[in-house]
Amino acid sequence: MTRPSALPPETFRLFPLPRRRAYFLVHIARTRPQMLRTMRGTVGFAHPRQLACVVGVSSSRHRGLLGVIFFPRSSLGAGLVAHELAHAAFRVADRCGRKVRHWRPVLRARLGATANRDEEMYCTILERLTRQFWVEAYRLRLAHATQIRRLARSR
């Protein structure tokens, strides 16, 4: 858990749990070098080959802040976003006392029961984070439907 000297500029927030104030601050920098400089200046570290990052943050001045998610604008592909949001979801599950280590089959399968409670909680958190991320990215015009159409045609 990091105690940042200052928080980076906020692009938007993600709220992983319903009816709770806990949130992740999302910072989307214009370029990767700018993201790395911002990371070094706020959380004190950045790996030179890092494409994006989730940093757990503890701050008494910012109640409810779980962490900061850093992206450069060039790394807003669905795969990398899903990867970083999965890290964030693991942090939330851990904060809620759930240990999602790996998939385990349900011991007593009941009709409709396909996952254990910890796994289901993790997936629900990831779903909420993902939906909120893309709603905000489209609202702020950081992602465009034309990019998706172009990718679909290139396959």
mmCIF file of C-alpha atoms in Angstrom, residues 88-144:
data_model
loop_
_atom_site.group_PDB
_atom_site.id
_atom_site.type_symbol
_atom_site.label_atom_id
_atom_site.label_comp_id
_atom_site.label_asym_id
_atom_site.label_seq_id
_atom_site.Cartn_x
_atom_site.Cartn_y
_atom_site.Cartn_z
ATOM 1 C CA ALA A 88 -8.150 -3.784 -9.144
ATOM 2 C CA ALA A 89 -10.895 -6.376 -8.585
ATOM 3 C CA PHE A 90 -8.437 -8.634 -6.713
ATOM 4 C CA ARG A 91 -7.577 -5.697 -4.421
ATOM 5 C CA VAL A 92 -11.256 -5.069 -3.667
ATOM 6 C CA ALA A 93 -11.984 -8.753 -2.989
ATOM 7 C CA ASP A 94 -8.969 -8.853 -0.657
ATOM 8 C CA ARG A 95 -10.195 -5.730 1.181
ATOM 9 C CA CYS A 96 -13.561 -7.488 1.645
ATOM 10 C CA GLY A 97 -11.775 -10.467 3.227
ATOM 11 C CA ARG A 98 -12.172 -12.754 0.207
ATOM 12 C CA LYS A 99 -9.228 -14.758 -1.082
ATOM 13 C CA VAL A 100 -9.679 -15.496 -4.774
ATOM 14 C CA ARG A 101 -6.624 -17.579 -5.562
ATOM 15 C CA HIS A 102 -7.789 -19.781 -8.423
ATOM 16 C CA TRP A 103 -10.930 -21.284 -9.832
ATOM 17 C CA ARG A 104 -12.423 -24.103 -7.765
ATOM 18 C CA PRO A 105 -15.448 -26.162 -8.748
ATOM 19 C CA VAL A 106 -18.527 -25.927 -6.559
ATOM 20 C CA LEU A 107 -18.455 -28.876 -4.176
ATOM 21 C CA ARG A 108 -22.189 -29.378 -3.948
ATOM 22 C CA ALA A 109 -23.525 -28.404 -7.304
ATOM 23 C CA ARG A 110 -27.036 -27.047 -7.101
ATOM 24 C CA LEU A 111 -29.201 -25.963 -9.936
ATOM 25 C CA GLY A 112 -27.787 -22.615 -11.056
ATOM 26 C CA ALA A 113 -24.680 -22.818 -8.827
ATOM 27 C CA THR A 114 -21.614 -22.666 -11.048
ATOM 28 C CA ALA A 115 -19.116 -20.741 -8.917
ATOM 29 C CA ASN A 116 -18.137 -20.378 -5.292
ATOM 30 C CA ARG A 117 -18.979 -17.143 -3.419
ATOM 31 C CA ASP A 118 -15.471 -15.683 -3.567
ATOM 32 C CA GLU A 119 -15.207 -16.277 -7.298
ATOM 33 C CA GLU A 120 -18.674 -14.830 -7.908
ATOM 34 C CA MET A 121 -17.875 -11.724 -5.863
ATOM 35 C CA TYR A 122 -14.644 -11.192 -7.811
ATOM 36 C CA CYS A 123 -16.458 -11.542 -11.160
ATOM 37 C CA THR A 124 -19.186 -9.125 -10.070
ATOM 38 C CA ILE A 125 -16.602 -6.530 -9.015
ATOM 39 C CA LEU A 126 -14.749 -6.955 -12.318
ATOM 40 C CA GLU A 127 -18.008 -6.591 -14.241
ATOM 41 C CA ARG A 128 -18.878 -3.328 -12.432
ATOM 42 C CA LEU A 129 -15.371 -1.900 -12.962
ATOM 43 C CA THR A 130 -15.358 -2.838 -16.653
ATOM 44 C CA ARG A 131 -18.809 -1.390 -17.358
ATOM 45 C CA GLN A 132 -18.006 1.867 -15.567
ATOM 46 C CA PHE A 133 -14.610 2.181 -17.256
ATOM 47 C CA TRP A 134 -15.981 1.903 -20.795
ATOM 48 C CA VAL A 135 -19.010 4.128 -20.088
ATOM 49 C CA GLU A 136 -16.623 6.867 -18.895
ATOM 50 C CA ALA A 137 -14.090 6.280 -21.675
ATOM 51 C CA TYR A 138 -16.811 6.687 -24.324
ATOM 52 C CA ARG A 139 -18.377 9.655 -22.523
ATOM 53 C CA LEU A 140 -15.013 11.463 -22.461
ATOM 54 C CA ARG A 141 -14.298 10.399 -26.058
ATOM 55 C CA LEU A 142 -11.174 8.482 -25.022
ATOM 56 C CA ALA A 143 -12.540 5.473 -26.902
ATOM 57 C CA HIS A 144 -14.484 5.568 -30.144
#
